[in-house]
Amino acid sequence: MEKKGNIQKKDMKKKFLFSIAAVITILILQFLPLHPPQGKNQNEIQTSNEVKKILNQSCYDCHSDLTLWPWYSKIFPINFYLYRHVEEGKMELNFSEWELLSKKENLQKEILF
């Protein structure tokens, strides 16, 4: 009977130590910076002010180097998901690099205004 009690105590101690280690790991991950520094002013896309306003409000957060990260983007594990989502968006279309693309690439990525 005593062996069973000792085994249960050891199991409880292992679970407790594992839980403490998991909490400490999550707390450490909260403080790791994931977002790169904010980009410089990007090249202006030649279009109307109305379209520029729409692009700023609807597209630039995921498709430029001027991402305005929401407050919850600092919370682990949400930050990893959001960072990957923005990186994938910029790989498809990055307005910060629009002027660097060739005319052929611009035509392929053209957005109908």
PDB file of N, CA and C in Angstrom, residues 98-111:
ATOM      1  N   TRP A  98       6.375  47.370 -54.906  1.00  0.00           N
ATOM      2  CA  TRP A  98       5.634  47.466 -56.161  1.00  0.00           C
ATOM      3  C   TRP A  98       6.477  48.087 -57.271  1.00  0.00           C
ATOM      4  N   GLU A  99       7.165  49.172 -56.971  1.00  0.00           N
ATOM      5  CA  GLU A  99       7.964  49.873 -57.981  1.00  0.00           C
ATOM      6  C   GLU A  99       9.207  49.087 -58.384  1.00  0.00           C
ATOM      7  N   LEU A 100       9.618  48.128 -57.581  1.00  0.00           N
ATOM      8  CA  LEU A 100      10.795  47.330 -57.900  1.00  0.00           C
ATOM      9  C   LEU A 100      10.486  46.192 -58.872  1.00  0.00           C
ATOM     10  N   LEU A 101       9.208  45.894 -59.049  1.00  0.00           N
ATOM     11  CA  LEU A 101       8.813  44.809 -59.941  1.00  0.00           C
ATOM     12  C   LEU A 101       8.934  45.251 -61.396  1.00  0.00           C
ATOM     13  N   SER A 102       9.190  44.314 -62.263  1.00  0.00           N
ATOM     14  CA  SER A 102       9.225  44.626 -63.693  1.00  0.00           C
ATOM     15  C   SER A 102       7.798  44.885 -64.170  1.00  0.00           C
ATOM     16  N   LYS A 103       7.674  45.457 -65.355  1.00  0.00           N
ATOM     17  CA  LYS A 103       6.331  45.728 -65.886  1.00  0.00           C
ATOM     18  C   LYS A 103       5.537  44.432 -66.043  1.00  0.00           C
ATOM     19  N   LYS A 104       6.222  43.361 -66.433  1.00  0.00           N
ATOM     20  CA  LYS A 104       5.547  42.070 -66.588  1.00  0.00           C
ATOM     21  C   LYS A 104       5.015  41.584 -65.237  1.00  0.00           C
ATOM     22  N   GLU A 105       5.843  41.693 -64.201  1.00  0.00           N
ATOM     23  CA  GLU A 105       5.403  41.267 -62.866  1.00  0.00           C
ATOM     24  C   GLU A 105       4.267  42.149 -62.368  1.00  0.00           C
ATOM     25  N   ASN A 106       4.328  43.457 -62.652  1.00  0.00           N
ATOM     26  CA  ASN A 106       3.245  44.355 -62.251  1.00  0.00           C
ATOM     27  C   ASN A 106       1.941  43.955 -62.921  1.00  0.00           C
ATOM     28  N   LEU A 107       2.017  43.601 -64.200  1.00  0.00           N
ATOM     29  CA  LEU A 107       0.807  43.181 -64.901  1.00  0.00           C
ATOM     30  C   LEU A 107       0.251  41.891 -64.317  1.00  0.00           C
ATOM     31  N   GLN A 108       1.129  40.994 -63.913  1.00  0.00           N
ATOM     32  CA  GLN A 108       0.679  39.735 -63.325  1.00  0.00           C
ATOM     33  C   GLN A 108       0.030  39.963 -61.966  1.00  0.00           C
ATOM     34  N   LYS A 109       0.465  40.972 -61.239  1.00  0.00           N
ATOM     35  CA  LYS A 109      -0.060  41.226 -59.902  1.00  0.00           C
ATOM     36  C   LYS A 109      -1.043  42.390 -59.886  1.00  0.00           C
ATOM     37  N   GLU A 110      -1.411  42.860 -61.068  1.00  0.00           N
ATOM     38  CA  GLU A 110      -2.254  44.046 -61.160  1.00  0.00           C
ATOM     39  C   GLU A 110      -3.569  43.832 -60.418  1.00  0.00           C
ATOM     40  N   ILE A 111      -3.984  44.883 -59.766  1.00  0.00           N
ATOM     41  CA  ILE A 111      -5.260  44.866 -59.060  1.00  0.00           C
ATOM     42  C   ILE A 111      -6.194  45.794 -59.810  1.00  0.00           C
TER      43      ILE A 111
END
